[in-house]
Every structure is written in structure tokens, then in C-alpha cells.
């Protein structure tokens, strides 16, 4: 019999995503990578933003991805991007307080391995950052194992049903295609994630920017990173109780 999961999230894998992505992961018991869906261009799948002395800049992985690909089918086109990205990260974050703490891991990712598929890299980085550096205990799965059917909302519901979910925690972007009143949601509670209220942390090159890769937070705050993602809410809750 399929074990029931209290809270489940379903999301496409992104390249070194921002802290809100990991906040969502932390909220659930099971996080399903939704990579057997259409690849989207100029999106977060193969790029993210970093802080530089010149301001916020994009770090983009070259791929063969088109709208005819599923995310899990997208491949890298030029292996030289790995050393270029590592050099860019080292150049812009090398003097941050905790860069050296994480350097062995990320140096191995970029210089010690050869990655062929975008989904493989994204999922690996997200899982390792979650478990090794943020202390998240959430279980990860790939949507392909569930063989979901249907389109958009119906496919999400089928995936949740097969994962035996009781609660579906979703980012606000899904409001564009999810109808909460649809009868298909019977037995599954829909919870909308709120990404508001994150506190600022000591960040190089002001002004402060929240919408950057998780690496920015790790390199600047080290083991205190979980506080700036979800730990701060304990202070808010305690103040509200007074």
C-alpha cells in the first residue's frame, strides 16, 4: 500500500535556485521534481542571478533546449560552461565570509564532474544543498516514477493522488491554472506558499537583492542560512503570540 505523505510540493528543477525554492522544500515531506514537462525558454531552468560589483547579473548554462523538449531531455551543448561558471562564482564570491567553507563541494561539481543533462545537474545540486548545507530532511522524488496522466491541473492532481498526498503546497504562480473549487481536489488540501517577509542579510555590493541564487546566501551567512529562509518566522510567531 502506498505510504501517505502529509505535505507534497511539485516543481520543475531550477539551476541553483533562490532561497524561496528551498523554503518550499522545507515546508513539505515529499518534494517531486516535475521535469517530464515542456522546457521553457528564458526561464529559471538553466539560469539564475548572482550579485557582482556591477549589480545583479545572469549566470546561464548553454543547452540545446527548445519548446519541443521536455526538461529531462535537455542536454548541455558546450562543456566549457562548467569552468566558466566556477570562475565567475569564485571571482564574485571568493572574498565572502563562507566561500571557503563550501568551496570543495562546488569546485568538485564544476571542475570534478562532467554533466550531460540539465535535469540531472539541477536535481543533484538541489538535493545536496538541501541535505548537506541546510539540514532539510524532505524526501525527493522524480515525477517520472509516478507516470501521471492528464493536462495541467488534472496531471498535478493525478500525480498527487499517486503520491498519496494529503496537502499540496504550491507556489503562487500556479494560481494561473489551478481551480481550487474543482471536484478533482477532493481529499487534497491546497496550500499557497507565501514568499514574503524574508529578512535581509549582510550581502556584498548593495543595494540588497532577494531574488538571487541560494549560493549568495550560503556564501554570505554559512550555517546561519536556514534562519534567513525559514528560521526567522519563529521570532515573528512569538511576537504575534504576545
PDB file of C-alpha atoms in Angstrom:
ATOM      1  CA  UNK A   1       0.000   0.000   0.000  1.00  0.00           C
ATOM      2  CA  UNK A   2       1.294   3.480  -0.913  1.00  0.00           C
ATOM      3  CA  UNK A   3       2.502   5.405   2.160  1.00  0.00           C
ATOM      4  CA  UNK A   4       0.633   8.673   2.638  1.00  0.00           C
ATOM      5  CA  UNK A   5       2.607  11.916   2.649  1.00  0.00           C
ATOM      6  CA  UNK A   6       1.272  14.766   4.736  1.00  0.00           C
ATOM      7  CA  UNK A   7       2.578  17.631   2.584  1.00  0.00           C
ATOM      8  CA  UNK A   8       3.789  17.402  -1.014  1.00  0.00           C
ATOM      9  CA  UNK A   9       5.233  20.001  -3.405  1.00  0.00           C
ATOM     10  CA  UNK A  10       5.714  19.583  -7.169  1.00  0.00           C
ATOM     11  CA  UNK A  11       8.059  21.868  -9.072  1.00  0.00           C
ATOM     12  CA  UNK A  12      10.357  21.939 -12.083  1.00  0.00           C
ATOM     13  CA  UNK A  13      14.049  21.763 -11.242  1.00  0.00           C
ATOM     14  CA  UNK A  14      15.903  25.079 -11.499  1.00  0.00           C
ATOM     15  CA  UNK A  15      19.581  25.920 -11.768  1.00  0.00           C
ATOM     16  CA  UNK A  16      20.967  26.833  -8.303  1.00  0.00           C
ATOM     17  CA  UNK A  17      17.567  28.321  -7.372  1.00  0.00           C
ATOM     18  CA  UNK A  18      16.814  31.152  -4.945  1.00  0.00           C
ATOM     19  CA  UNK A  19      16.110  30.702  -1.227  1.00  0.00           C
ATOM     20  CA  UNK A  20      12.322  30.615  -1.725  1.00  0.00           C
ATOM     21  CA  UNK A  21      12.673  27.339  -3.640  1.00  0.00           C
ATOM     22  CA  UNK A  22      14.338  25.759  -0.602  1.00  0.00           C
ATOM     23  CA  UNK A  23      11.755  27.314   1.699  1.00  0.00           C
ATOM     24  CA  UNK A  24       9.104  25.385  -0.219  1.00  0.00           C
ATOM     25  CA  UNK A  25      11.137  22.183   0.041  1.00  0.00           C
ATOM     26  CA  UNK A  26      11.470  22.679   3.792  1.00  0.00           C
ATOM     27  CA  UNK A  27       7.677  23.021   4.132  1.00  0.00           C
ATOM     28  CA  UNK A  28       6.897  19.551   2.783  1.00  0.00           C
ATOM     29  CA  UNK A  29       7.549  15.884   3.464  1.00  0.00           C
ATOM     30  CA  UNK A  30       7.893  14.930  -0.208  1.00  0.00           C
ATOM     31  CA  UNK A  31       9.232  17.159  -2.976  1.00  0.00           C
ATOM     32  CA  UNK A  32       8.639  15.932  -6.527  1.00  0.00           C
ATOM     33  CA  UNK A  33      10.817  17.240  -9.349  1.00  0.00           C
ATOM     34  CA  UNK A  34       8.423  17.908 -12.235  1.00  0.00           C
ATOM     35  CA  UNK A  35      10.872  17.559 -15.121  1.00  0.00           C
ATOM     36  CA  UNK A  36       8.806  15.497 -17.565  1.00  0.00           C
ATOM     37  CA  UNK A  37       7.045  18.645 -18.791  1.00  0.00           C
ATOM     38  CA  UNK A  38       7.820  21.164 -21.528  1.00  0.00           C
ATOM     39  CA  UNK A  39      11.093  23.045 -21.287  1.00  0.00           C
ATOM     40  CA  UNK A  40      10.562  26.804 -21.044  1.00  0.00           C
ATOM     41  CA  UNK A  41      12.913  29.313 -22.631  1.00  0.00           C
ATOM     42  CA  UNK A  42      14.373  32.322 -20.797  1.00  0.00           C
ATOM     43  CA  UNK A  43      13.278  30.818 -17.512  1.00  0.00           C
ATOM     44  CA  UNK A  44      14.927  29.576 -14.300  1.00  0.00           C
ATOM     45  CA  UNK A  45      15.602  26.057 -15.599  1.00  0.00           C
ATOM     46  CA  UNK A  46      19.095  26.837 -16.934  1.00  0.00           C
ATOM     47  CA  UNK A  47      19.975  30.167 -15.347  1.00  0.00           C
ATOM     48  CA  UNK A  48      19.952  32.195 -12.166  1.00  0.00           C
ATOM     49  CA  UNK A  49      21.138  35.535 -10.865  1.00  0.00           C
ATOM     50  CA  UNK A  50      24.223  36.461  -8.853  1.00  0.00           C
ATOM     51  CA  UNK A  51      25.487  39.658  -7.224  1.00  0.00           C
ATOM     52  CA  UNK A  52      28.513  41.355  -8.792  1.00  0.00           C
ATOM     53  CA  UNK A  53      30.232  44.725  -8.261  1.00  0.00           C
ATOM     54  CA  UNK A  54      28.299  45.915 -11.339  1.00  0.00           C
ATOM     55  CA  UNK A  55      24.954  44.812  -9.919  1.00  0.00           C
ATOM     56  CA  UNK A  56      22.824  41.705 -10.464  1.00  0.00           C
ATOM     57  CA  UNK A  57      23.913  39.532 -13.405  1.00  0.00           C
ATOM     58  CA  UNK A  58      22.746  36.292 -15.030  1.00  0.00           C
ATOM     59  CA  UNK A  59      24.621  33.006 -14.849  1.00  0.00           C
ATOM     60  CA  UNK A  60      23.276  30.991 -17.806  1.00  0.00           C
ATOM     61  CA  UNK A  61      24.025  27.403 -18.832  1.00  0.00           C
ATOM     62  CA  UNK A  62      24.081  26.836 -22.634  1.00  0.00           C
ATOM     63  CA  UNK A  63      21.728  23.992 -23.607  1.00  0.00           C
ATOM     64  CA  UNK A  64      20.044  22.508 -26.674  1.00  0.00           C
ATOM     65  CA  UNK A  65      16.654  23.115 -25.078  1.00  0.00           C
ATOM     66  CA  UNK A  66      13.665  24.141 -27.203  1.00  0.00           C
ATOM     67  CA  UNK A  67       9.910  24.096 -26.659  1.00  0.00           C
ATOM     68  CA  UNK A  68       9.917  20.666 -28.297  1.00  0.00           C
ATOM     69  CA  UNK A  69      11.949  19.238 -25.399  1.00  0.00           C
ATOM     70  CA  UNK A  70      10.895  18.030 -22.001  1.00  0.00           C
ATOM     71  CA  UNK A  71      13.090  19.415 -19.232  1.00  0.00           C
ATOM     72  CA  UNK A  72      14.514  15.939 -18.552  1.00  0.00           C
ATOM     73  CA  UNK A  73      15.617  15.689 -22.216  1.00  0.00           C
ATOM     74  CA  UNK A  74      17.637  18.914 -22.316  1.00  0.00           C
ATOM     75  CA  UNK A  75      21.384  18.465 -22.751  1.00  0.00           C
ATOM     76  CA  UNK A  76      24.385  20.760 -22.402  1.00  0.00           C
ATOM     77  CA  UNK A  77      25.937  21.928 -25.652  1.00  0.00           C
ATOM     78  CA  UNK A  78      29.413  23.052 -24.560  1.00  0.00           C
ATOM     79  CA  UNK A  79      31.213  21.556 -21.524  1.00  0.00           C
ATOM     80  CA  UNK A  80      33.343  24.676 -21.174  1.00  0.00           C
ATOM     81  CA  UNK A  81      30.468  26.377 -19.340  1.00  0.00           C
ATOM     82  CA  UNK A  82      31.357  24.465 -16.173  1.00  0.00           C
ATOM     83  CA  UNK A  83      34.788  26.025 -15.692  1.00  0.00           C
ATOM     84  CA  UNK A  84      33.432  29.420 -16.751  1.00  0.00           C
ATOM     85  CA  UNK A  85      30.666  29.321 -14.140  1.00  0.00           C
ATOM     86  CA  UNK A  86      33.075  28.233 -11.431  1.00  0.00           C
ATOM     87  CA  UNK A  87      35.458  31.042 -12.297  1.00  0.00           C
ATOM     88  CA  UNK A  88      32.564  33.543 -12.241  1.00  0.00           C
ATOM     89  CA  UNK A  89      31.436  32.325  -8.827  1.00  0.00           C
ATOM     90  CA  UNK A  90      34.973  32.362  -7.467  1.00  0.00           C
ATOM     91  CA  UNK A  91      35.619  35.850  -8.821  1.00  0.00           C
ATOM     92  CA  UNK A  92      32.419  37.364  -7.402  1.00  0.00           C
ATOM     93  CA  UNK A  93      32.131  35.430  -4.133  1.00  0.00           C
ATOM     94  CA  UNK A  94      35.709  34.416  -3.339  1.00  0.00           C
ATOM     95  CA  UNK A  95      36.020  37.058  -0.600  1.00  0.00           C
ATOM     96  CA  UNK A  96      32.682  36.373   1.101  1.00  0.00           C
ATOM     97  CA  UNK A  97      32.851  35.040   4.682  1.00  0.00           C
ATOM     98  CA  UNK A  98      31.900  31.433   3.917  1.00  0.00           C
ATOM     99  CA  UNK A  99      33.090  30.834   0.370  1.00  0.00           C
ATOM    100  CA  UNK A 100      35.936  28.586   1.514  1.00  0.00           C
ATOM    101  CA  UNK A 101      33.553  26.527   3.648  1.00  0.00           C
ATOM    102  CA  UNK A 102      31.644  25.407   0.551  1.00  0.00           C
ATOM    103  CA  UNK A 103      34.445  25.619  -1.974  1.00  0.00           C
ATOM    104  CA  UNK A 104      35.382  21.879  -2.007  1.00  0.00           C
ATOM    105  CA  UNK A 105      31.846  20.810  -2.840  1.00  0.00           C
ATOM    106  CA  UNK A 106      31.140  23.330  -5.596  1.00  0.00           C
ATOM    107  CA  UNK A 107      34.619  23.094  -7.059  1.00  0.00           C
ATOM    108  CA  UNK A 108      34.056  19.356  -7.444  1.00  0.00           C
ATOM    109  CA  UNK A 109      30.632  19.941  -9.020  1.00  0.00           C
ATOM    110  CA  UNK A 110      32.015  22.321 -11.632  1.00  0.00           C
ATOM    111  CA  UNK A 111      35.536  21.007 -12.197  1.00  0.00           C
ATOM    112  CA  UNK A 112      35.472  17.406 -10.971  1.00  0.00           C
ATOM    113  CA  UNK A 113      32.428  16.147 -12.882  1.00  0.00           C
ATOM    114  CA  UNK A 114      31.124  16.168 -16.432  1.00  0.00           C
ATOM    115  CA  UNK A 115      27.386  16.848 -16.651  1.00  0.00           C
ATOM    116  CA  UNK A 116      25.366  15.918 -19.738  1.00  0.00           C
ATOM    117  CA  UNK A 117      21.751  16.669 -18.796  1.00  0.00           C
ATOM    118  CA  UNK A 118      20.345  19.806 -17.199  1.00  0.00           C
ATOM    119  CA  UNK A 119      17.806  17.963 -15.064  1.00  0.00           C
ATOM    120  CA  UNK A 120      20.487  15.668 -13.661  1.00  0.00           C
ATOM    121  CA  UNK A 121      22.646  18.598 -12.556  1.00  0.00           C
ATOM    122  CA  UNK A 122      19.766  20.661 -11.180  1.00  0.00           C
ATOM    123  CA  UNK A 123      18.336  17.824  -9.136  1.00  0.00           C
ATOM    124  CA  UNK A 124      21.735  16.866  -7.755  1.00  0.00           C
ATOM    125  CA  UNK A 125      22.550  20.405  -6.650  1.00  0.00           C
ATOM    126  CA  UNK A 126      19.135  20.972  -5.081  1.00  0.00           C
ATOM    127  CA  UNK A 127      19.192  17.699  -3.149  1.00  0.00           C
ATOM    128  CA  UNK A 128      22.760  18.154  -1.910  1.00  0.00           C
ATOM    129  CA  UNK A 129      22.292  21.785  -0.886  1.00  0.00           C
ATOM    130  CA  UNK A 130      19.082  20.834   0.930  1.00  0.00           C
ATOM    131  CA  UNK A 131      20.504  17.896   2.861  1.00  0.00           C
ATOM    132  CA  UNK A 132      24.161  18.826   3.330  1.00  0.00           C
ATOM    133  CA  UNK A 133      24.046  22.573   3.879  1.00  0.00           C
ATOM    134  CA  UNK A 134      20.511  23.462   5.007  1.00  0.00           C
ATOM    135  CA  UNK A 135      19.678  20.417   7.125  1.00  0.00           C
ATOM    136  CA  UNK A 136      16.418  19.747   5.289  1.00  0.00           C
ATOM    137  CA  UNK A 137      15.081  16.205   5.762  1.00  0.00           C
ATOM    138  CA  UNK A 138      12.481  16.266   2.965  1.00  0.00           C
ATOM    139  CA  UNK A 139      12.321  13.215   0.665  1.00  0.00           C
ATOM    140  CA  UNK A 140      12.919  13.852  -3.059  1.00  0.00           C
ATOM    141  CA  UNK A 141      11.345  12.012  -5.989  1.00  0.00           C
ATOM    142  CA  UNK A 142      11.140  12.381  -9.767  1.00  0.00           C
ATOM    143  CA  UNK A 143       7.705  12.775 -11.336  1.00  0.00           C
ATOM    144  CA  UNK A 144       8.526  10.155 -13.984  1.00  0.00           C
ATOM    145  CA  UNK A 145       8.223   7.373 -11.427  1.00  0.00           C
ATOM    146  CA  UNK A 146       4.502   8.121 -10.982  1.00  0.00           C
ATOM    147  CA  UNK A 147       3.531   8.055 -14.678  1.00  0.00           C
ATOM    148  CA  UNK A 148       0.977  10.837 -14.230  1.00  0.00           C
ATOM    149  CA  UNK A 149      -1.640  11.455 -16.930  1.00  0.00           C
ATOM    150  CA  UNK A 150      -3.780  14.426 -17.972  1.00  0.00           C
ATOM    151  CA  UNK A 151      -3.011  18.093 -18.663  1.00  0.00           C
ATOM    152  CA  UNK A 152      -2.016  20.910 -16.279  1.00  0.00           C
ATOM    153  CA  UNK A 153      -4.308  20.770 -13.233  1.00  0.00           C
ATOM    154  CA  UNK A 154      -5.555  17.249 -13.930  1.00  0.00           C
ATOM    155  CA  UNK A 155      -1.994  15.963 -14.239  1.00  0.00           C
ATOM    156  CA  UNK A 156      -0.985  17.623 -10.969  1.00  0.00           C
ATOM    157  CA  UNK A 157      -3.960  16.049  -9.189  1.00  0.00           C
ATOM    158  CA  UNK A 158      -3.144  12.636 -10.663  1.00  0.00           C
ATOM    159  CA  UNK A 159       0.461  12.995  -9.522  1.00  0.00           C
ATOM    160  CA  UNK A 160      -0.628  13.990  -6.006  1.00  0.00           C
ATOM    161  CA  UNK A 161      -3.098  11.122  -5.853  1.00  0.00           C
ATOM    162  CA  UNK A 162      -0.450   8.606  -6.878  1.00  0.00           C
ATOM    163  CA  UNK A 163       1.917  10.110  -4.291  1.00  0.00           C
ATOM    164  CA  UNK A 164      -0.856   9.718  -1.678  1.00  0.00           C
ATOM    165  CA  UNK A 165      -0.708  13.409  -0.718  1.00  0.00           C
ATOM    166  CA  UNK A 166      -2.928  14.957   1.932  1.00  0.00           C
ATOM    167  CA  UNK A 167      -1.804  18.559   1.343  1.00  0.00           C
ATOM    168  CA  UNK A 168      -0.399  20.184  -1.791  1.00  0.00           C
ATOM    169  CA  UNK A 169       1.892  23.159  -1.103  1.00  0.00           C
ATOM    170  CA  UNK A 170       2.256  25.287  -4.232  1.00  0.00           C
ATOM    171  CA  UNK A 171       3.957  28.492  -5.238  1.00  0.00           C
ATOM    172  CA  UNK A 172       1.639  31.404  -6.155  1.00  0.00           C
ATOM    173  CA  UNK A 173       2.478  31.152  -9.883  1.00  0.00           C
ATOM    174  CA  UNK A 174       0.249  28.059 -10.137  1.00  0.00           C
ATOM    175  CA  UNK A 175      -2.830  30.179  -9.413  1.00  0.00           C
ATOM    176  CA  UNK A 176      -2.936  30.929 -13.141  1.00  0.00           C
ATOM    177  CA  UNK A 177      -4.068  27.389 -13.975  1.00  0.00           C
ATOM    178  CA  UNK A 178      -5.348  25.795 -10.757  1.00  0.00           C
ATOM    179  CA  UNK A 179      -9.043  25.958  -9.916  1.00  0.00           C
ATOM    180  CA  UNK A 180      -9.370  25.360  -6.180  1.00  0.00           C
ATOM    181  CA  UNK A 181     -13.102  24.646  -6.487  1.00  0.00           C
ATOM    182  CA  UNK A 182     -12.622  21.769  -8.962  1.00  0.00           C
ATOM    183  CA  UNK A 183     -14.023  18.482  -7.660  1.00  0.00           C
ATOM    184  CA  UNK A 184     -10.732  16.755  -8.530  1.00  0.00           C
ATOM    185  CA  UNK A 185      -9.211  18.270  -5.368  1.00  0.00           C
ATOM    186  CA  UNK A 186     -11.448  16.194  -3.115  1.00  0.00           C
ATOM    187  CA  UNK A 187      -9.347  14.831  -0.270  1.00  0.00           C
ATOM    188  CA  UNK A 188      -6.316  17.048  -1.015  1.00  0.00           C
ATOM    189  CA  UNK A 189      -5.923  20.401   0.721  1.00  0.00           C
ATOM    190  CA  UNK A 190      -4.348  23.143  -1.402  1.00  0.00           C
ATOM    191  CA  UNK A 191      -1.910  25.432   0.458  1.00  0.00           C
ATOM    192  CA  UNK A 192      -0.445  28.529  -1.213  1.00  0.00           C
ATOM    193  CA  UNK A 193       3.156  29.322  -0.329  1.00  0.00           C
ATOM    194  CA  UNK A 194       3.923  32.891   0.779  1.00  0.00           C
ATOM    195  CA  UNK A 195       7.424  34.114  -0.133  1.00  0.00           C
ATOM    196  CA  UNK A 196       7.058  37.454   1.631  1.00  0.00           C
ATOM    197  CA  UNK A 197       8.892  38.819   4.665  1.00  0.00           C
ATOM    198  CA  UNK A 198      12.381  37.385   4.213  1.00  0.00           C
ATOM    199  CA  UNK A 199      14.908  39.352   6.301  1.00  0.00           C
ATOM    200  CA  UNK A 200      17.949  40.893   4.662  1.00  0.00           C
ATOM    201  CA  UNK A 201      21.416  39.557   5.434  1.00  0.00           C
ATOM    202  CA  UNK A 202      24.891  41.083   5.034  1.00  0.00           C
ATOM    203  CA  UNK A 203      25.227  40.986   1.229  1.00  0.00           C
ATOM    204  CA  UNK A 204      28.067  42.318  -0.896  1.00  0.00           C
ATOM    205  CA  UNK A 205      27.513  45.058  -3.451  1.00  0.00           C
ATOM    206  CA  UNK A 206      24.385  46.909  -2.240  1.00  0.00           C
ATOM    207  CA  UNK A 207      21.544  47.537  -2.748  1.00  0.00           C
ATOM    208  CA  UNK A 208      20.213  44.311  -1.276  1.00  0.00           C
ATOM    209  CA  UNK A 209      18.563  41.821  -3.641  1.00  0.00           C
ATOM    210  CA  UNK A 210      16.451  38.835  -2.534  1.00  0.00           C
ATOM    211  CA  UNK A 211      15.970  37.272  -5.992  1.00  0.00           C
ATOM    212  CA  UNK A 212      19.400  35.697  -6.427  1.00  0.00           C
ATOM    213  CA  UNK A 213      20.781  32.158  -6.253  1.00  0.00           C
ATOM    214  CA  UNK A 214      20.901  30.306  -2.911  1.00  0.00           C
ATOM    215  CA  UNK A 215      24.693  30.370  -3.272  1.00  0.00           C
ATOM    216  CA  UNK A 216      24.641  34.079  -2.442  1.00  0.00           C
ATOM    217  CA  UNK A 217      23.019  33.320   0.917  1.00  0.00           C
ATOM    218  CA  UNK A 218      25.304  30.362   1.652  1.00  0.00           C
ATOM    219  CA  UNK A 219      28.487  32.239   0.849  1.00  0.00           C
ATOM    220  CA  UNK A 220      27.470  35.230   2.975  1.00  0.00           C
ATOM    221  CA  UNK A 221      25.863  33.552   6.006  1.00  0.00           C
ATOM    222  CA  UNK A 222      27.127  29.957   6.084  1.00  0.00           C
ATOM    223  CA  UNK A 223      25.429  27.801   8.744  1.00  0.00           C
ATOM    224  CA  UNK A 224      23.058  30.678   9.567  1.00  0.00           C
ATOM    225  CA  UNK A 225      21.415  30.382   6.126  1.00  0.00           C
ATOM    226  CA  UNK A 226      18.357  28.423   7.384  1.00  0.00           C
ATOM    227  CA  UNK A 227      17.469  31.318   9.688  1.00  0.00           C
ATOM    228  CA  UNK A 228      17.166  33.678   6.707  1.00  0.00           C
ATOM    229  CA  UNK A 229      14.949  31.202   4.832  1.00  0.00           C
ATOM    230  CA  UNK A 230      12.519  29.901   7.457  1.00  0.00           C
ATOM    231  CA  UNK A 231      14.035  30.267  10.944  1.00  0.00           C
ATOM    232  CA  UNK A 232      13.103  33.949  11.229  1.00  0.00           C
ATOM    233  CA  UNK A 233       9.421  33.051  11.286  1.00  0.00           C
ATOM    234  CA  UNK A 234       9.777  31.657  14.822  1.00  0.00           C
ATOM    235  CA  UNK A 235      10.511  35.206  16.040  1.00  0.00           C
ATOM    236  CA  UNK A 236       7.523  36.565  14.123  1.00  0.00           C
ATOM    237  CA  UNK A 237       5.204  33.897  15.542  1.00  0.00           C
ATOM    238  CA  UNK A 238       6.405  34.501  19.090  1.00  0.00           C
ATOM    239  CA  UNK A 239       5.861  38.244  18.754  1.00  0.00           C
ATOM    240  CA  UNK A 240       2.341  37.650  17.408  1.00  0.00           C
ATOM    241  CA  UNK A 241       1.538  35.453  20.410  1.00  0.00           C
ATOM    242  CA  UNK A 242       2.374  38.225  22.876  1.00  0.00           C
TER     243      UNK A 242
END
